Coordinates of C-alpha atoms in Angstrom, one line a residue:
M157 CA 30.3 -106.2 272.8
Q158 CA 29.3 -104.3 269.7
S159 CA 27.1 -102.0 271.7
D160 CA 30.2 -100.7 273.5
N161 CA 30.7 -98.6 270.4
M162 CA 27.8 -96.4 271.4
K163 CA 27.8 -96.6 275.2
N164 CA 31.4 -96.8 276.5
G165 CA 33.9 -94.1 277.1
M166 CA 33.8 -90.3 277.7
Q167 CA 33.0 -89.7 274.1
Q168 CA 29.8 -91.7 274.4
A169 CA 28.5 -89.8 277.4
P170 CA 25.9 -88.0 275.2
A171 CA 24.6 -91.4 274.1
R172 CA 24.4 -92.6 277.7
S173 CA 22.5 -89.5 278.6
L174 CA 19.9 -90.5 276.0
L175 CA 19.8 -94.0 277.3
N176 CA 19.1 -92.5 280.7
A177 CA 16.2 -90.5 279.1
L178 CA 14.8 -93.9 278.1
G179 CA 14.8 -95.1 281.7
Y180 CA 17.7 -97.6 281.4
T181 CA 19.7 -98.1 284.6
P182 CA 23.5 -98.4 284.6
E183 CA 23.2 -102.1 285.2
E184 CA 21.0 -102.5 282.0
I185 CA 23.3 -100.3 280.0
K186 CA 26.3 -102.6 280.8
K187 CA 24.5 -105.7 279.5
P188 CA 24.3 -106.8 275.9
M189 CA 21.7 -104.8 274.1
V190 CA 19.3 -107.1 272.3
G191 CA 17.0 -105.6 269.6
I192 CA 13.6 -107.1 269.4
V193 CA 12.0 -106.4 266.0
S194 CA 8.3 -106.2 266.6
S195 CA 5.9 -106.6 263.6
F196 CA 2.9 -105.8 265.7
N197 CA 0.1 -103.8 264.1
E198 CA -3.7 -103.5 264.2
I199 CA -4.4 -104.2 260.5
V200 CA -2.9 -107.7 260.0
P201 CA -4.6 -110.6 261.8
G202 CA -1.3 -112.4 261.9
H203 CA 0.2 -109.5 263.8
M204 CA -2.4 -108.5 266.3
N205 CA -1.0 -110.9 268.9
I206 CA 2.6 -110.0 268.4
D207 CA 2.7 -107.5 271.2
K208 CA 2.1 -110.5 273.6
I209 CA 4.9 -112.5 271.8
V210 CA 7.3 -109.5 272.2
E211 CA 6.6 -109.2 275.9
A212 CA 7.5 -112.9 276.3
V213 CA 10.7 -112.5 274.3
K214 CA 11.6 -109.5 276.5
L215 CA 11.2 -111.6 279.6
G216 CA 13.4 -114.4 278.2
V217 CA 16.1 -112.0 277.1
A218 CA 16.2 -110.2 280.5
E219 CA 16.2 -113.5 282.5
A220 CA 19.1 -114.7 280.4
G221 CA 21.2 -111.6 281.0
G222 CA 20.4 -109.2 278.2
T223 CA 18.7 -105.9 277.9
P224 CA 15.7 -106.1 275.5
V225 CA 15.0 -103.1 273.3
V226 CA 12.0 -103.1 271.0
F227 CA 11.7 -101.4 267.6
P228 CA 9.2 -101.9 264.8
A229 CA 8.9 -103.5 261.3
I230 CA 6.1 -102.9 258.9
A231 CA 3.8 -105.6 257.5
V232 CA 1.1 -105.7 254.8
C233 CA -1.9 -108.1 255.0
D234 CA -2.0 -109.6 251.5
G235 CA -5.6 -110.7 251.9
I236 CA -6.7 -107.2 252.7
A237 CA -4.5 -105.7 249.9
M238 CA -5.7 -108.3 247.4
G239 CA -7.6 -107.3 244.2
H240 CA -6.8 -103.6 244.2
V241 CA -3.8 -101.2 243.9
G242 CA -2.7 -102.1 247.4
M243 CA -1.4 -105.4 246.2
K244 CA 1.3 -103.6 244.2
Y245 CA 2.7 -102.6 247.7
S246 CA 3.0 -106.1 249.1
L247 CA 6.1 -107.7 247.6
V248 CA 7.9 -104.4 247.6
T249 CA 7.7 -104.2 251.4
R250 CA 10.2 -107.1 251.7
D251 CA 13.0 -104.8 250.8
L252 CA 11.7 -101.9 252.9
I253 CA 11.6 -104.3 255.9
A254 CA 15.1 -105.5 255.2
D255 CA 16.5 -102.0 254.7
S256 CA 14.8 -100.4 257.6
T257 CA 15.8 -103.2 260.0
E258 CA 19.4 -103.0 258.8
C259 CA 19.4 -99.2 259.4
M260 CA 18.0 -99.5 263.0
A261 CA 20.2 -102.4 264.0
I262 CA 23.5 -101.0 262.8
A263 CA 22.7 -97.4 263.8
H264 CA 22.2 -98.5 267.3
Q265 CA 24.9 -101.2 267.4
F266 CA 22.7 -104.0 268.9
D267 CA 24.6 -107.0 270.1
A268 CA 21.9 -109.5 269.1
L269 CA 18.4 -109.5 267.6
V270 CA 15.1 -111.4 268.0
M271 CA 12.9 -111.1 265.0
V272 CA 9.2 -111.4 265.6
P273 CA 7.5 -111.6 262.2
N274 CA 4.5 -113.5 260.9
C275 CA 3.0 -112.6 257.5
D276 CA 4.1 -113.0 254.0
K277 CA 6.9 -110.5 253.2
N278 CA 7.7 -109.8 256.8
V279 CA 9.5 -113.1 257.3
P280 CA 11.8 -113.1 254.3
G281 CA 12.5 -109.4 254.7
L282 CA 13.7 -110.0 258.3
L283 CA 15.7 -113.1 257.2
M284 CA 17.4 -110.9 254.6
A285 CA 18.2 -108.3 257.2
A286 CA 19.5 -111.0 259.6
A287 CA 22.0 -112.1 257.0
R288 CA 23.2 -108.5 256.3
I289 CA 23.5 -107.5 260.0
N290 CA 25.0 -110.8 261.1
V291 CA 24.7 -110.5 264.8
P292 CA 23.3 -113.4 266.8
T293 CA 19.6 -113.7 265.8
V294 CA 16.6 -115.9 266.6
F295 CA 13.2 -115.8 264.9
V296 CA 9.9 -116.5 266.7
S297 CA 6.8 -115.9 264.6
G298 CA 3.3 -114.9 265.7
G299 CA 2.0 -118.3 264.7
P300 CA -0.8 -119.7 262.5
M301 CA -4.5 -119.1 262.7
L302 CA -6.8 -121.9 263.7
A303 CA -9.0 -123.2 260.8
G304 CA -12.6 -122.1 260.6
H305 CA -15.5 -124.6 260.8
I306 CA -18.5 -124.6 258.4
G307 CA -20.9 -127.5 258.1
G308 CA -18.6 -129.7 260.1
K309 CA -15.7 -129.1 257.8
K310 CA -12.5 -127.1 258.3
R311 CA -12.2 -124.0 256.1
S312 CA -9.7 -121.1 255.6
L313 CA -9.2 -117.9 253.7
S314 CA -8.8 -119.7 250.3
S315 CA -12.4 -121.1 250.9
M316 CA -13.6 -117.5 251.3
F317 CA -12.1 -116.3 248.0
E318 CA -13.5 -119.4 246.2
A319 CA -17.0 -118.7 247.8
V320 CA -17.0 -115.3 246.0
G321 CA -16.4 -117.1 242.7
A322 CA -19.1 -119.6 243.5
H323 CA -21.5 -116.8 244.1
A324 CA -20.6 -115.2 240.8
A325 CA -21.4 -118.6 239.2
G326 CA -24.7 -118.8 240.9
T327 CA -23.9 -121.9 242.9
M328 CA -23.7 -120.2 246.3
T329 CA -26.2 -117.8 247.9
E330 CA -25.3 -114.5 249.5
A331 CA -26.3 -115.9 252.9
E332 CA -23.9 -118.8 252.4
V333 CA -21.1 -116.4 251.5
C334 CA -21.9 -114.3 254.6
E335 CA -21.5 -117.5 256.7
Y336 CA -18.0 -118.1 255.2
E337 CA -17.2 -114.4 255.9
E338 CA -18.1 -114.8 259.6
K339 CA -16.4 -118.2 260.1
V340 CA -13.3 -118.9 257.9
C341 CA -10.9 -116.7 259.9
P342 CA -11.8 -117.4 263.6
T343 CA -8.6 -116.3 265.4
C344 CA -5.6 -114.2 265.2
G345 CA -2.6 -115.6 263.4
S346 CA -1.3 -116.2 259.8
C347 CA -4.0 -117.7 257.7
S348 CA -4.4 -121.4 258.5
G349 CA -3.3 -123.2 255.3
M350 CA 0.1 -123.7 253.8
Y351 CA 0.1 -120.2 252.4
T352 CA 3.1 -118.0 252.1
A353 CA 3.3 -116.8 255.7
N354 CA 3.2 -120.3 257.1
S355 CA 5.4 -121.6 254.3
M356 CA 8.1 -119.1 255.3
N357 CA 7.7 -119.6 259.0
C358 CA 8.2 -123.4 258.5
L359 CA 11.1 -122.8 256.2
T360 CA 12.7 -120.6 258.9
E361 CA 12.8 -123.7 261.1
A362 CA 14.3 -125.7 258.2
L363 CA 16.9 -123.0 257.7
G364 CA 17.9 -123.3 261.4
M365 CA 16.9 -119.7 262.2
G366 CA 13.8 -120.6 264.4
L367 CA 13.2 -122.9 267.3
R368 CA 11.1 -126.1 267.0
G369 CA 7.4 -125.1 266.5
N370 CA 8.1 -121.7 265.1
G371 CA 6.1 -122.5 262.0
T372 CA 3.3 -124.6 263.4
I373 CA 2.3 -123.8 267.0
P374 CA -1.1 -121.9 266.7
A375 CA -1.1 -118.2 267.5
V376 CA -3.7 -118.7 270.3
Y377 CA -1.8 -121.4 272.2
S378 CA 0.0 -120.4 275.3
E379 CA 2.8 -122.7 274.1
R380 CA 3.7 -119.9 271.7
L381 CA 4.4 -117.6 274.6
R382 CA 6.7 -120.3 276.1
L383 CA 8.4 -120.5 272.7
A384 CA 8.9 -116.8 272.7
K385 CA 10.6 -116.9 276.1
R386 CA 12.8 -119.7 274.9
A387 CA 13.7 -117.6 271.9
G388 CA 15.0 -114.9 274.4
Y389 CA 17.1 -117.6 276.2
A390 CA 18.4 -118.9 272.9
V391 CA 19.6 -115.6 271.5
M392 CA 21.6 -115.0 274.7
D393 CA 23.1 -118.4 274.3
M394 CA 24.0 -117.6 270.7
F395 CA 25.5 -114.3 271.9
N396 CA 27.7 -116.1 274.4
K397 CA 28.8 -118.7 271.9
N398 CA 29.1 -116.1 269.1
I399 CA 26.8 -118.0 266.7
R400 CA 25.7 -115.7 263.9
P401 CA 23.2 -115.9 261.0
R402 CA 25.9 -116.5 258.3
D403 CA 27.1 -119.4 260.4
I404 CA 23.6 -120.8 260.0
M405 CA 22.2 -119.5 256.7
T406 CA 24.7 -121.3 254.4
K407 CA 24.3 -122.7 250.9
E408 CA 23.6 -126.1 252.5
A409 CA 20.9 -124.6 254.8
I410 CA 19.2 -123.0 251.8
E411 CA 19.2 -126.5 250.2
N412 CA 17.7 -127.9 253.3
A413 CA 15.0 -125.3 253.2
L414 CA 14.2 -126.0 249.6
T415 CA 14.1 -129.7 250.3
V416 CA 11.6 -129.2 253.1
D417 CA 9.7 -126.8 250.9
M418 CA 9.2 -129.6 248.4
A419 CA 8.1 -132.1 251.0
L420 CA 5.6 -129.7 252.6
G421 CA 4.2 -128.3 249.3
C422 CA 4.8 -124.7 250.2
S423 CA 3.6 -121.6 248.4
T424 CA 5.2 -120.7 245.1
N425 CA 6.2 -117.4 246.8
S426 CA 9.0 -119.4 248.5
M427 CA 10.6 -119.4 245.0
L428 CA 10.9 -115.6 245.3
H429 CA 12.0 -115.5 248.9
L430 CA 14.6 -118.3 249.1
P431 CA 16.6 -116.8 246.1
A432 CA 16.4 -113.4 247.8
I433 CA 17.7 -114.8 251.1
A434 CA 20.4 -116.7 249.3
H435 CA 21.4 -113.5 247.5
E436 CA 22.2 -111.9 250.8
I437 CA 24.7 -114.6 251.7
G438 CA 26.3 -114.5 248.2
F439 CA 24.6 -117.6 246.8
D440 CA 23.3 -117.0 243.3
F441 CA 20.2 -119.2 243.4
D442 CA 18.2 -119.1 240.2
I443 CA 14.8 -120.8 240.4
S444 CA 15.8 -123.6 238.0
Y445 CA 18.0 -124.9 240.8
A446 CA 14.8 -126.2 242.4
N447 CA 14.1 -129.0 239.8
P448 CA 17.0 -131.3 240.7
I449 CA 16.0 -131.1 244.4
S450 CA 12.3 -131.6 243.5
E451 CA 13.1 -134.7 241.5
K452 CA 14.6 -136.5 244.5
T453 CA 12.3 -135.1 247.2
P454 CA 8.9 -136.8 247.9
N455 CA 5.9 -134.6 248.5
L456 CA 4.6 -135.7 252.0
C457 CA 2.0 -133.1 252.9
H458 CA -1.2 -131.8 251.3
L459 CA -2.2 -128.9 253.5
A460 CA -4.9 -126.4 252.4
P461 CA -5.4 -125.4 249.6
A462 CA -3.9 -128.6 248.2
G463 CA -5.7 -130.8 250.7
P464 CA -8.0 -131.0 253.7
T465 CA -5.4 -130.5 256.5
Y466 CA -4.3 -127.3 258.2
M467 CA -1.4 -125.9 260.2
E468 CA -2.9 -127.1 263.5
D469 CA -2.9 -130.6 262.1
L470 CA 0.7 -130.4 261.0
N471 CA 1.6 -129.2 264.5
E472 CA -0.2 -132.1 266.1
A473 CA 1.5 -134.5 263.7
G474 CA 4.9 -133.5 264.9
G475 CA 5.5 -130.3 262.9
V476 CA 8.4 -129.4 260.7
Y477 CA 10.9 -131.5 262.6
A478 CA 8.8 -134.7 261.9
V479 CA 8.8 -133.8 258.2
M480 CA 12.6 -133.3 258.3
K481 CA 13.1 -136.6 260.1
E482 CA 11.3 -138.4 257.3
L483 CA 13.6 -136.7 254.8
S484 CA 16.6 -137.4 256.9
D485 CA 15.8 -141.1 256.7
L486 CA 16.3 -140.8 252.9
G487 CA 19.6 -138.9 253.3
L488 CA 18.1 -135.8 251.8
L489 CA 19.3 -133.2 254.3
H490 CA 22.6 -131.6 255.3
E491 CA 22.4 -132.7 258.9
D492 CA 25.7 -131.0 260.0
C493 CA 24.2 -127.5 259.5
M494 CA 24.3 -125.3 262.6
T495 CA 21.1 -123.9 264.0
V496 CA 19.9 -121.3 266.6
T497 CA 19.7 -124.1 269.2
G498 CA 23.5 -124.3 269.2
K499 CA 23.1 -127.8 267.9
T500 CA 23.1 -129.2 264.3
V501 CA 20.1 -130.1 262.2
G502 CA 20.8 -133.8 262.8
E503 CA 20.9 -133.3 266.6
N504 CA 17.7 -131.3 266.6
I505 CA 15.6 -133.8 264.6
K506 CA 17.1 -137.0 266.0
N507 CA 14.2 -137.8 268.2
A508 CA 11.4 -136.3 266.1
V509 CA 8.4 -138.6 265.4
N510 CA 5.7 -138.6 262.8
L511 CA 2.5 -138.8 264.9
D512 CA 0.0 -138.8 262.1
P513 CA 0.9 -140.5 258.7
E514 CA -2.3 -139.1 257.2
V515 CA -1.1 -135.5 257.7
I516 CA 2.6 -136.3 257.1
R517 CA 2.9 -139.1 254.7
P518 CA 5.8 -141.4 255.4
T519 CA 8.4 -141.6 252.6
S520 CA 7.2 -145.1 251.7
N521 CA 3.7 -143.6 250.9
P522 CA 4.2 -140.1 249.5
Y523 CA 1.6 -138.0 247.6
S524 CA 4.1 -138.0 244.8
K525 CA 7.7 -139.1 244.4
T526 CA 8.6 -135.5 243.4
G527 CA 8.3 -132.3 245.3
G528 CA 5.4 -129.9 245.6
L529 CA 6.9 -127.2 243.3
A530 CA 8.2 -127.3 239.7
V531 CA 10.0 -124.9 237.5
L532 CA 8.8 -125.0 233.8
K533 CA 10.8 -123.6 230.9
G534 CA 10.2 -123.3 227.2
N535 CA 9.8 -120.7 224.5
L536 CA 7.1 -119.0 226.6
A537 CA 9.3 -118.9 229.7
P538 CA 13.0 -119.1 228.7
D539 CA 14.2 -118.1 232.1
G540 CA 11.6 -120.2 234.0
S541 CA 8.2 -120.1 235.6
V542 CA 6.9 -121.7 238.8
V543 CA 3.9 -124.0 239.5
K544 CA 2.7 -125.6 242.8
R545 CA 2.2 -129.0 241.2
S546 CA 1.0 -130.6 244.5
A547 CA -2.1 -128.4 244.1
V548 CA -2.8 -129.2 240.4
V549 CA -5.4 -131.8 239.6
E550 CA -4.2 -134.8 237.6
E551 CA -6.2 -133.9 234.4
M552 CA -4.4 -130.5 234.2
M553 CA -0.8 -131.8 234.5
V554 CA -0.6 -131.9 230.7
H555 CA -2.8 -129.4 228.9
E556 CA -3.1 -127.5 225.6
G557 CA -5.5 -124.7 225.0
P558 CA -6.1 -121.3 223.4
A559 CA -4.7 -118.3 225.1
R560 CA -7.1 -115.7 226.5
V561 CA -4.9 -112.7 226.9
F562 CA -5.3 -109.8 229.4
D563 CA -2.9 -107.0 230.2
C564 CA -3.9 -106.6 233.8
E565 CA -5.6 -108.6 236.6
E566 CA -8.8 -106.6 236.6
D567 CA -9.6 -107.3 233.0
A568 CA -9.1 -111.0 233.6
I569 CA -11.4 -111.1 236.6
A570 CA -14.1 -109.3 234.7
A571 CA -13.9 -111.9 231.9
I572 CA -13.9 -114.9 234.3
K573 CA -16.8 -113.6 236.4
G574 CA -18.6 -112.5 233.2
G575 CA -18.7 -116.1 232.0
K576 CA -16.3 -115.4 229.0
I577 CA -13.8 -118.1 229.9
N578 CA -14.5 -121.6 228.6
E579 CA -13.3 -125.0 229.5
G580 CA -9.9 -125.7 228.0
D581 CA -8.8 -122.0 227.9
V582 CA -5.4 -120.8 229.1
V583 CA -5.8 -117.4 230.8
V584 CA -2.7 -115.2 230.3
I585 CA -2.3 -112.2 232.6
R586 CA 0.8 -110.1 231.8
Y587 CA 2.4 -106.8 232.6
E588 CA 2.0 -107.7 236.2
G589 CA 5.6 -108.7 236.9
P590 CA 8.1 -107.0 239.2
K591 CA 8.7 -104.1 236.8
G592 CA 5.5 -104.2 234.9
G593 CA 3.0 -104.1 237.8
P594 CA 5.1 -102.8 239.3
G595 CA 5.2 -105.0 242.4
M596 CA 4.3 -108.4 241.0
R597 CA 0.7 -108.7 242.3
E598 CA -0.7 -111.9 243.6
M599 CA -3.5 -113.5 241.5
L600 CA -5.6 -115.1 244.2
N601 CA -8.8 -113.3 242.9
P602 CA -8.6 -114.8 239.4
T603 CA -7.5 -118.3 240.5
S604 CA -10.3 -118.3 243.1
A605 CA -12.8 -117.1 240.6
I606 CA -11.8 -119.9 238.2
A607 CA -12.2 -122.5 241.0
G608 CA -15.4 -121.0 242.2
M609 CA -16.9 -121.0 238.7
G610 CA -16.2 -124.7 238.5
L611 CA -13.4 -124.4 235.9
G612 CA -10.5 -125.4 238.2
S613 CA -10.0 -128.8 236.5
S614 CA -10.2 -127.4 232.9
V615 CA -8.7 -123.9 232.8
A616 CA -5.0 -122.9 233.4
L617 CA -3.7 -119.5 234.3
I618 CA -0.3 -118.1 233.4
T619 CA 1.2 -114.9 234.5
D620 CA 4.4 -112.9 234.9
G621 CA 2.9 -111.9 238.3
R622 CA 2.7 -114.3 241.2
F623 CA 0.2 -116.4 243.2
S624 CA -0.9 -116.4 246.7
G625 CA -0.2 -119.6 248.6
A626 CA -3.9 -119.9 248.8
S627 CA -4.1 -120.4 245.0
R628 CA -4.6 -123.9 243.6
G629 CA -5.0 -125.4 240.2
A630 CA -2.8 -125.1 237.1
S631 CA -1.6 -121.7 238.1
I632 CA 1.8 -120.9 236.6
G633 CA 3.5 -117.7 237.8
H634 CA 6.9 -115.9 237.7
V635 CA 7.0 -116.2 233.9
S636 CA 10.4 -114.8 233.0
P637 CA 11.5 -112.7 231.3
E638 CA 8.4 -110.6 232.1
A639 CA 6.2 -108.8 229.6
A640 CA 7.5 -105.3 230.6
V641 CA 11.0 -106.1 229.4
G642 CA 9.8 -107.8 226.2
G643 CA 9.7 -111.4 227.3
P644 CA 7.8 -113.9 225.1
I645 CA 4.7 -113.6 227.3
A646 CA 4.3 -110.1 225.8
L647 CA 4.1 -111.6 222.3
V648 CA 1.2 -114.0 223.0
E649 CA -1.9 -113.3 220.9
E650 CA -5.5 -114.2 221.6
G651 CA -6.2 -117.8 220.4
D652 CA -2.5 -118.9 220.3
I653 CA -2.2 -122.5 221.5
I654 CA -0.2 -122.9 224.8
A655 CA 1.1 -126.3 225.7
I656 CA 1.7 -127.0 229.4
D657 CA 3.5 -130.2 230.5
I658 CA 4.2 -130.1 234.3
P659 CA 5.8 -133.6 234.5
G660 CA 7.9 -132.7 231.5
L661 CA 8.8 -129.3 233.1
S662 CA 7.9 -127.4 229.9
L663 CA 5.8 -124.3 229.0
N664 CA 5.6 -123.6 225.3
L665 CA 3.7 -121.3 222.9
K666 CA 2.9 -123.2 219.7
V667 CA 4.0 -120.5 217.4
S668 CA 6.9 -120.7 215.0
D669 CA 10.2 -119.0 215.8
E670 CA 9.8 -116.9 212.7
E671 CA 6.4 -115.6 213.8
L672 CA 7.7 -114.9 217.3
A673 CA 10.7 -113.0 215.8
K674 CA 8.3 -110.9 213.7
R675 CA 6.2 -110.1 216.8
K676 CA 9.2 -109.2 218.8
A677 CA 10.4 -106.8 216.2
A678 CA 7.1 -105.0 216.3
W679 CA 6.8 -105.0 220.1
Q680 CA 7.1 -101.6 221.9
P681 CA 7.6 -101.1 225.7
R682 CA 4.6 -99.8 227.6
E683 CA 4.6 -96.5 229.4
P684 CA 5.2 -97.1 233.1
R685 CA 2.0 -97.5 235.1
V686 CA 3.6 -95.7 238.1
T687 CA 5.8 -92.6 237.7
T688 CA 6.2 -91.4 241.3
G689 CA 7.1 -92.6 244.8
Y690 CA 8.5 -95.8 246.0
L691 CA 7.1 -98.0 243.3
R692 CA 8.9 -96.0 240.6
R693 CA 12.2 -96.5 242.4
Y694 CA 11.4 -100.2 242.9
A695 CA 10.6 -100.7 239.3
S696 CA 13.9 -99.1 238.2
M697 CA 15.9 -101.5 240.4
V698 CA 14.1 -104.8 240.6
T699 CA 15.2 -107.9 238.7
S700 CA 13.1 -110.7 237.2
G701 CA 11.0 -113.2 239.1
N702 CA 13.4 -116.0 238.3
R703 CA 16.1 -114.3 240.4
G704 CA 13.8 -113.7 243.4
A705 CA 12.9 -110.1 242.3
V706 CA 16.0 -108.8 244.2
L707 CA 17.0 -105.2 243.9
E708 CA 20.2 -104.2 242.0
L709 CA 21.8 -100.9 241.1
P710 CA 22.3 -100.5 237.4
S711 CA 26.0 -100.8 237.9
D712 CA 25.5 -104.3 239.5
K713 CA 23.6 -105.7 236.5

């Protein structure tokens, strides 16, 4: 056992004395030490129930012959951090989570780990850590929130943001907004649509790192406590069989996750996190890798905000395994990949059944023959950009319009809510990328304001920042290279015509090469917005959005 390094022999008597101080018995000390990474806190709704999940995991580990040891991981609530300086601190926590978990796990020589994450950056950060630490590891999330109900219809957090835009447009009263405020988020759990948290928890199943139901069993169901106990059993089985994360998270497993991503219509943020996870296993996954997979993968689900169904509906329809079984029937998955069950993907999904063809379309009747995400390239995004095409209305799939240029999110929101954006415009928000923000803020406020103002079917938004999974419409993010390093998005001028062709996978500025070269020669880098603390260090090390915004030392570049 790896933990023998810190607890066996005369030299480790001081360590044993400290374990005694923690109340461990000699019998517990002799067993495998299983770290349980708890993301519990009292500021993120998706994490307020994780203390109960952790207790269930501890029982499972102990019953299966291990000694459970809890330590923490941080998590930011993107919804609470949205629209102010706090959003600069969201994406950057992914690396803090990975780094701090690596430190704790290796410093204390745990034999195995159970990760208990839930919300947006928490899940990929812990997946990155699992790949680095490479001891037997199982994930069990806190689970999704149930949808709210207003006027007999299901609603979620994206409805709340759009209600604010509708109020600004004069189409919703303050009393109606207050009703949304009271009802859209009725329970604990990760927000109820196919937003980033639920996307990544579902993709954890597809990767093979979580048990069936990890992504879809609602947070408030007792079934999730049973799942947590089974995660404790599973990690001990993995320990006994020496199955490790790098046996599971292979290139083929990443491809499986990306395929399921396309079928589910996941958040565009998955195109930041899958490359970052791949980077940890030595797989150089640029976002353009997504298009060949998207071209052959049908989009089978339209969960909120793309459609009227929610995570609880996906769970009742058979969950991620039912989606994977549909894809398996087309031969689109690597079914021999190992998983935390000790069985292969093919063995796991063999008996899965699609119980609701309205929630999970069969492959004979997909929403589209291509996947939910697309990577667009062109002279405005030479290294790529990402759009959730499953959430774009048909009339915006191909669009040309004049650029309305803003150098920060706040200025764009003021213009949108001030009625200064017109039908046909292309809103450009730049200097919000990984370096320029720094931190690559989500643009849910402006996209929701556009939708709430009734412009969702006529106005596009392009940014070197990113979007919440709750964003919908012609929202194109991760434009690379970003403005802060002199990418073409920095050269766009007010009124320039921008051509978007989502089916054609192109994003172009209709300006001559000669004019762009002239503008490039005159361009000057901006002074950094942040000059102290963690964000300064992050900005100095972070790479572009097309590479997953991974961190690199200057010598690595």
